[in-house]
Amino acid sequence: MGLADIVGLAGAIFYLIAYALLQLRILSVEDGRYTLLNILGGVLLIYSLIWNFNLGSLISQVAWLIFTLIGYARFMLDRRRRARVVQA
């Protein structure tokens, strides 16, 4: 097993931990740790796919990473807007 395989395995583990913690209601979608686990999982799997290329997997990992970043950015913007409304 090479470095790329180990990195990819770590990425898959991060995804599975995030999903398990979400399903067990230990983390919520709004929790930054959930987002961090998803980002780490995606980045590590993308790294692995650079060395062991698979187009379908690469597309799904890039999409997953983009959706995670967009979702987290929207959550942060909504939270800032709500904070401004409360202060006003």
mmCIF file of N, CA and C in Angstrom:
data_model
loop_
_atom_site.group_PDB
_atom_site.id
_atom_site.type_symbol
_atom_site.label_atom_id
_atom_site.label_comp_id
_atom_site.label_asym_id
_atom_site.label_seq_id
_atom_site.Cartn_x
_atom_site.Cartn_y
_atom_site.Cartn_z
ATOM 1 N N MET A 1 0.860 -1.173 0.000
ATOM 2 C CA MET A 1 0.000 0.000 0.000
ATOM 3 C C MET A 1 0.904 1.233 0.000
ATOM 4 N N GLY A 2 0.678 2.092 -0.968
ATOM 5 C CA GLY A 2 1.478 3.302 -1.095
ATOM 6 C C GLY A 2 0.891 4.474 -0.323
ATOM 7 N N LEU A 3 1.620 5.585 -0.344
ATOM 8 C CA LEU A 3 1.198 6.792 0.372
ATOM 9 C C LEU A 3 -0.176 7.273 -0.101
ATOM 10 N N ALA A 4 -0.400 7.279 -1.409
ATOM 11 C CA ALA A 4 -1.683 7.746 -1.942
ATOM 12 C C ALA A 4 -2.835 6.892 -1.420
ATOM 13 N N ASP A 5 -2.619 5.596 -1.296
ATOM 14 C CA ASP A 5 -3.663 4.714 -0.763
ATOM 15 C C ASP A 5 -3.942 5.005 0.708
ATOM 16 N N ILE A 6 -2.891 5.237 1.475
ATOM 17 C CA ILE A 6 -3.050 5.545 2.901
ATOM 18 C C ILE A 6 -3.783 6.868 3.081
ATOM 19 N N VAL A 7 -3.410 7.863 2.281
ATOM 20 C CA VAL A 7 -4.079 9.173 2.342
ATOM 21 C C VAL A 7 -5.548 9.025 1.965
ATOM 22 N N GLY A 8 -5.834 8.267 0.918
ATOM 23 C CA GLY A 8 -7.223 8.040 0.502
ATOM 24 C C GLY A 8 -8.019 7.310 1.566
ATOM 25 N N LEU A 9 -7.397 6.355 2.207
ATOM 26 C CA LEU A 9 -8.056 5.631 3.292
ATOM 27 C C LEU A 9 -8.378 6.567 4.453
ATOM 28 N N ALA A 10 -7.450 7.447 4.780
ATOM 29 C CA ALA A 10 -7.704 8.432 5.836
ATOM 30 C C ALA A 10 -8.880 9.334 5.447
ATOM 31 N N GLY A 11 -8.949 9.733 4.178
ATOM 32 C CA GLY A 11 -10.068 10.554 3.712
ATOM 33 C C GLY A 11 -11.392 9.838 3.869
ATOM 34 N N ALA A 12 -11.423 8.574 3.507
ATOM 35 C CA ALA A 12 -12.656 7.788 3.651
ATOM 36 C C ALA A 12 -13.044 7.672 5.124
ATOM 37 N N ILE A 13 -12.060 7.504 5.989
ATOM 38 C CA ILE A 13 -12.339 7.414 7.427
ATOM 39 C C ILE A 13 -12.930 8.725 7.940
ATOM 40 N N PHE A 14 -12.388 9.874 7.495
ATOM 41 C CA PHE A 14 -12.950 11.165 7.904
ATOM 42 C C PHE A 14 -14.412 11.293 7.470
ATOM 43 N N TYR A 15 -14.710 10.901 6.222
ATOM 44 C CA TYR A 15 -16.097 10.933 5.748
ATOM 45 C C TYR A 15 -16.997 10.058 6.617
ATOM 46 N N LEU A 16 -16.551 8.858 6.900
ATOM 47 C CA LEU A 16 -17.366 7.929 7.681
ATOM 48 C C LEU A 16 -17.563 8.408 9.114
ATOM 49 N N ILE A 17 -16.530 8.979 9.697
ATOM 50 C CA ILE A 17 -16.673 9.527 11.056
ATOM 51 C C ILE A 17 -17.680 10.670 11.054
ATOM 52 N N ALA A 18 -17.569 11.564 10.070
ATOM 53 C CA ALA A 18 -18.507 12.685 9.987
ATOM 54 C C ALA A 18 -19.937 12.182 9.861
ATOM 55 N N TYR A 19 -20.149 11.217 8.981
ATOM 56 C CA TYR A 19 -21.495 10.690 8.766
ATOM 57 C C TYR A 19 -22.015 9.986 10.015
ATOM 58 N N ALA A 20 -21.163 9.195 10.650
ATOM 59 C CA ALA A 20 -21.579 8.485 11.861
ATOM 60 C C ALA A 20 -21.942 9.471 12.971
ATOM 61 N N LEU A 21 -21.115 10.485 13.178
ATOM 62 C CA LEU A 21 -21.397 11.464 14.231
ATOM 63 C C LEU A 21 -22.664 12.260 13.949
ATOM 64 N N LEU A 22 -22.934 12.491 12.672
ATOM 65 C CA LEU A 22 -24.175 13.163 12.297
ATOM 66 C C LEU A 22 -25.375 12.266 12.588
ATOM 67 N N GLN A 23 -25.308 11.007 12.179
ATOM 68 C CA GLN A 23 -26.419 10.081 12.382
ATOM 69 C C GLN A 23 -26.658 9.780 13.858
ATOM 70 N N LEU A 24 -25.608 9.791 14.648
ATOM 71 C CA LEU A 24 -25.742 9.553 16.090
ATOM 72 C C LEU A 24 -26.130 10.825 16.843
ATOM 73 N N ARG A 25 -26.299 11.909 16.098
ATOM 74 C CA ARG A 25 -26.681 13.218 16.637
ATOM 75 C C ARG A 25 -25.659 13.763 17.633
ATOM 76 N N ILE A 26 -24.415 13.393 17.433
ATOM 77 C CA ILE A 26 -23.324 13.950 18.225
ATOM 78 C C ILE A 26 -22.898 15.282 17.618
ATOM 79 N N LEU A 27 -22.920 15.364 16.301
ATOM 80 C CA LEU A 27 -22.663 16.608 15.574
ATOM 81 C C LEU A 27 -23.903 16.961 14.767
ATOM 82 N N SER A 28 -24.025 18.235 14.447
ATOM 83 C CA SER A 28 -25.099 18.683 13.560
ATOM 84 C C SER A 28 -24.459 19.203 12.272
ATOM 85 N N VAL A 29 -25.271 19.402 11.277
ATOM 86 C CA VAL A 29 -24.773 19.910 10.000
ATOM 87 C C VAL A 29 -24.141 21.284 10.185
ATOM 88 N N GLU A 30 -24.631 22.052 11.139
ATOM 89 C CA GLU A 30 -24.113 23.391 11.383
ATOM 90 C C GLU A 30 -22.800 23.394 12.150
ATOM 91 N N ASP A 31 -22.397 22.280 12.709
ATOM 92 C CA ASP A 31 -21.171 22.189 13.503
ATOM 93 C C ASP A 31 -19.953 22.267 12.587
ATOM 94 N N GLY A 32 -19.052 23.148 12.894
ATOM 95 C CA GLY A 32 -17.853 23.314 12.092
ATOM 96 C C GLY A 32 -16.996 22.061 12.028
ATOM 97 N N ARG A 33 -17.054 21.233 13.058
ATOM 98 C CA ARG A 33 -16.279 19.991 13.053
ATOM 99 C C ARG A 33 -16.787 19.031 11.976
ATOM 100 N N TYR A 34 -18.102 19.023 11.772
ATOM 101 C CA TYR A 34 -18.681 18.189 10.714
ATOM 102 C C TYR A 34 -18.168 18.661 9.352
ATOM 103 N N THR A 35 -18.178 19.962 9.151
ATOM 104 C CA THR A 35 -17.689 20.531 7.901
ATOM 105 C C THR A 35 -16.204 20.228 7.722
ATOM 106 N N LEU A 36 -15.434 20.385 8.780
ATOM 107 C CA LEU A 36 -13.999 20.120 8.702
ATOM 108 C C LEU A 36 -13.715 18.666 8.327
ATOM 109 N N LEU A 37 -14.439 17.737 8.936
ATOM 110 C CA LEU A 37 -14.252 16.322 8.603
ATOM 111 C C LEU A 37 -14.576 16.057 7.132
ATOM 112 N N ASN A 38 -15.631 16.690 6.612
ATOM 113 C CA ASN A 38 -15.994 16.518 5.206
ATOM 114 C C ASN A 38 -14.943 17.126 4.283
ATOM 115 N N ILE A 39 -14.428 18.293 4.643
ATOM 116 C CA ILE A 39 -13.407 18.936 3.821
ATOM 117 C C ILE A 39 -12.130 18.092 3.819
ATOM 118 N N LEU A 40 -11.707 17.647 4.989
ATOM 119 C CA LEU A 40 -10.509 16.807 5.061
ATOM 120 C C LEU A 40 -10.693 15.521 4.258
ATOM 121 N N GLY A 41 -11.854 14.898 4.403
ATOM 122 C CA GLY A 41 -12.128 13.684 3.651
ATOM 123 C C GLY A 41 -12.039 13.915 2.160
ATOM 124 N N GLY A 42 -12.654 14.983 1.692
ATOM 125 C CA GLY A 42 -12.642 15.288 0.263
ATOM 126 C C GLY A 42 -11.254 15.592 -0.269
ATOM 127 N N VAL A 43 -10.508 16.419 0.448
ATOM 128 C CA VAL A 43 -9.170 16.797 -0.001
ATOM 129 C C VAL A 43 -8.251 15.573 -0.034
ATOM 130 N N LEU A 44 -8.318 14.759 0.994
ATOM 131 C CA LEU A 44 -7.456 13.573 1.033
ATOM 132 C C LEU A 44 -7.814 12.572 -0.056
ATOM 133 N N LEU A 45 -9.102 12.387 -0.309
ATOM 134 C CA LEU A 45 -9.497 11.473 -1.379
ATOM 135 C C LEU A 45 -9.129 12.020 -2.756
ATOM 136 N N ILE A 46 -9.250 13.320 -2.937
ATOM 137 C CA ILE A 46 -8.845 13.923 -4.215
ATOM 138 C C ILE A 46 -7.340 13.726 -4.420
ATOM 139 N N TYR A 47 -6.560 13.924 -3.362
ATOM 140 C CA TYR A 47 -5.118 13.672 -3.465
ATOM 141 C C TYR A 47 -4.865 12.228 -3.911
ATOM 142 N N SER A 48 -5.543 11.301 -3.277
ATOM 143 C CA SER A 48 -5.385 9.884 -3.618
ATOM 144 C C SER A 48 -5.764 9.627 -5.076
ATOM 145 N N LEU A 49 -6.815 10.291 -5.534
ATOM 146 C CA LEU A 49 -7.279 10.077 -6.908
ATOM 147 C C LEU A 49 -6.332 10.668 -7.944
ATOM 148 N N ILE A 50 -5.520 11.621 -7.549
ATOM 149 C CA ILE A 50 -4.520 12.150 -8.481
ATOM 150 C C ILE A 50 -3.536 11.040 -8.852
ATOM 151 N N TRP A 51 -3.215 10.192 -7.885
ATOM 152 C CA TRP A 51 -2.250 9.118 -8.112
ATOM 153 C C TRP A 51 -2.902 7.850 -8.655
ATOM 154 N N ASN A 52 -4.138 7.609 -8.276
ATOM 155 C CA ASN A 52 -4.889 6.435 -8.753
ATOM 156 C C ASN A 52 -6.158 6.953 -9.426
ATOM 157 N N PHE A 53 -6.008 7.496 -10.628
ATOM 158 C CA PHE A 53 -7.078 8.256 -11.269
ATOM 159 C C PHE A 53 -8.309 7.408 -11.579
ATOM 160 N N ASN A 54 -9.460 7.999 -11.255
ATOM 161 C CA ASN A 54 -10.762 7.446 -11.599
ATOM 162 C C ASN A 54 -11.678 8.649 -11.804
ATOM 163 N N LEU A 55 -12.078 8.910 -13.047
ATOM 164 C CA LEU A 55 -12.817 10.130 -13.376
ATOM 165 C C LEU A 55 -14.117 10.248 -12.590
ATOM 166 N N GLY A 56 -14.887 9.173 -12.508
ATOM 167 C CA GLY A 56 -16.157 9.238 -11.783
ATOM 168 C C GLY A 56 -15.963 9.582 -10.314
ATOM 169 N N SER A 57 -14.984 8.968 -9.692
ATOM 170 C CA SER A 57 -14.712 9.261 -8.284
ATOM 171 C C SER A 57 -14.211 10.686 -8.102
ATOM 172 N N LEU A 58 -13.363 11.141 -9.017
ATOM 173 C CA LEU A 58 -12.854 12.509 -8.911
ATOM 174 C C LEU A 58 -13.987 13.519 -9.013
ATOM 175 N N ILE A 59 -14.889 13.319 -9.956
ATOM 176 C CA ILE A 59 -16.021 14.238 -10.116
ATOM 177 C C ILE A 59 -16.880 14.245 -8.856
ATOM 178 N N SER A 60 -17.177 13.083 -8.306
ATOM 179 C CA SER A 60 -18.022 13.046 -7.107
ATOM 180 C C SER A 60 -17.319 13.682 -5.913
ATOM 181 N N GLN A 61 -16.014 13.503 -5.782
ATOM 182 C CA GLN A 61 -15.292 14.091 -4.655
ATOM 183 C C GLN A 61 -15.205 15.610 -4.776
ATOM 184 N N VAL A 62 -14.941 16.104 -5.970
ATOM 185 C CA VAL A 62 -14.888 17.554 -6.179
ATOM 186 C C VAL A 62 -16.266 18.164 -5.924
ATOM 187 N N ALA A 63 -17.319 17.521 -6.414
ATOM 188 C CA ALA A 63 -18.675 18.027 -6.178
ATOM 189 C C ALA A 63 -19.002 18.024 -4.689
ATOM 190 N N TRP A 64 -18.668 16.945 -3.987
ATOM 191 C CA TRP A 64 -18.920 16.848 -2.547
ATOM 192 C C TRP A 64 -18.204 17.983 -1.806
ATOM 193 N N LEU A 65 -16.964 18.238 -2.184
ATOM 194 C CA LEU A 65 -16.184 19.298 -1.551
ATOM 195 C C LEU A 65 -16.800 20.671 -1.829
ATOM 196 N N ILE A 66 -17.193 20.915 -3.060
ATOM 197 C CA ILE A 66 -17.816 22.203 -3.416
ATOM 198 C C ILE A 66 -19.125 22.390 -2.653
ATOM 199 N N PHE A 67 -19.973 21.369 -2.604
ATOM 200 C CA PHE A 67 -21.249 21.475 -1.883
ATOM 201 C C PHE A 67 -21.020 21.720 -0.396
ATOM 202 N N THR A 68 -20.010 21.078 0.167
ATOM 203 C CA THR A 68 -19.695 21.285 1.577
ATOM 204 C C THR A 68 -19.281 22.727 1.825
ATOM 205 N N LEU A 69 -18.410 23.253 0.982
ATOM 206 C CA LEU A 69 -17.949 24.630 1.157
ATOM 207 C C LEU A 69 -19.079 25.637 0.960
ATOM 208 N N ILE A 70 -19.924 25.414 -0.036
ATOM 209 C CA ILE A 70 -21.061 26.309 -0.267
ATOM 210 C C ILE A 70 -22.023 26.248 0.915
ATOM 211 N N GLY A 71 -22.329 25.074 1.384
ATOM 212 C CA GLY A 71 -23.243 24.936 2.521
ATOM 213 C C GLY A 71 -22.717 25.615 3.765
ATOM 214 N N TYR A 72 -21.434 25.453 4.041
ATOM 215 C CA TYR A 72 -20.858 26.082 5.226
ATOM 216 C C TYR A 72 -20.831 27.601 5.070
ATOM 217 N N ALA A 73 -20.490 28.100 3.889
ATOM 218 C CA ALA A 73 -20.476 29.546 3.654
ATOM 219 C C ALA A 73 -21.879 30.131 3.823
ATOM 220 N N ARG A 74 -22.887 29.450 3.319
ATOM 221 C CA ARG A 74 -24.268 29.929 3.480
ATOM 222 C C ARG A 74 -24.675 29.941 4.941
ATOM 223 N N PHE A 75 -24.287 28.900 5.680
ATOM 224 C CA PHE A 75 -24.598 28.852 7.106
ATOM 225 C C PHE A 75 -23.950 30.033 7.828
ATOM 226 N N MET A 76 -22.693 30.326 7.536
ATOM 227 C CA MET A 76 -22.002 31.427 8.197
ATOM 228 C C MET A 76 -22.641 32.774 7.843
ATOM 229 N N LEU A 77 -23.021 32.955 6.582
ATOM 230 C CA LEU A 77 -23.678 34.205 6.174
ATOM 231 C C LEU A 77 -25.024 34.366 6.877
ATOM 232 N N ASP A 78 -25.803 33.295 6.951
ATOM 233 C CA ASP A 78 -27.094 33.355 7.642
ATOM 234 C C ASP A 78 -26.912 33.681 9.117
ATOM 235 N N ARG A 79 -25.892 33.100 9.731
ATOM 236 C CA ARG A 79 -25.640 33.354 11.149
ATOM 237 C C ARG A 79 -25.259 34.807 11.378
ATOM 238 N N ARG A 80 -24.451 35.377 10.485
ATOM 239 C CA ARG A 80 -24.082 36.795 10.608
ATOM 240 C C ARG A 80 -25.299 37.703 10.429
ATOM 241 N N ARG A 81 -26.156 37.342 9.475
ATOM 242 C CA ARG A 81 -27.370 38.149 9.255
ATOM 243 C C ARG A 81 -28.267 38.123 10.481
ATOM 244 N N ARG A 82 -28.443 36.949 11.066
ATOM 245 C CA ARG A 82 -29.267 36.832 12.278
ATOM 246 C C ARG A 82 -28.659 37.608 13.434
ATOM 247 N N ALA A 83 -27.342 37.621 13.540
ATOM 248 C CA ALA A 83 -26.676 38.361 14.605
ATOM 249 C C ALA A 83 -26.887 39.853 14.435
ATOM 250 N N ARG A 84 -26.863 40.330 13.189
ATOM 251 C CA ARG A 84 -27.110 41.761 12.921
ATOM 252 C C ARG A 84 -28.540 42.151 13.262
ATOM 253 N N VAL A 85 -29.489 41.270 12.970
ATOM 254 C CA VAL A 85 -30.899 41.548 13.257
ATOM 255 C C VAL A 85 -31.102 41.631 14.764
ATOM 256 N N VAL A 86 -30.475 40.769 15.516
ATOM 257 C CA VAL A 86 -30.614 40.769 16.975
ATOM 258 C C VAL A 86 -30.005 42.027 17.562
ATOM 259 N N GLN A 87 -28.889 42.508 17.001
ATOM 260 C CA GLN A 87 -28.228 43.701 17.516
ATOM 261 C C GLN A 87 -29.002 44.970 17.176
ATOM 262 N N ALA A 88 -29.773 44.939 16.113
ATOM 263 C CA ALA A 88 -30.495 46.144 15.663
ATOM 264 C C ALA A 88 -31.679 46.460 16.525
#
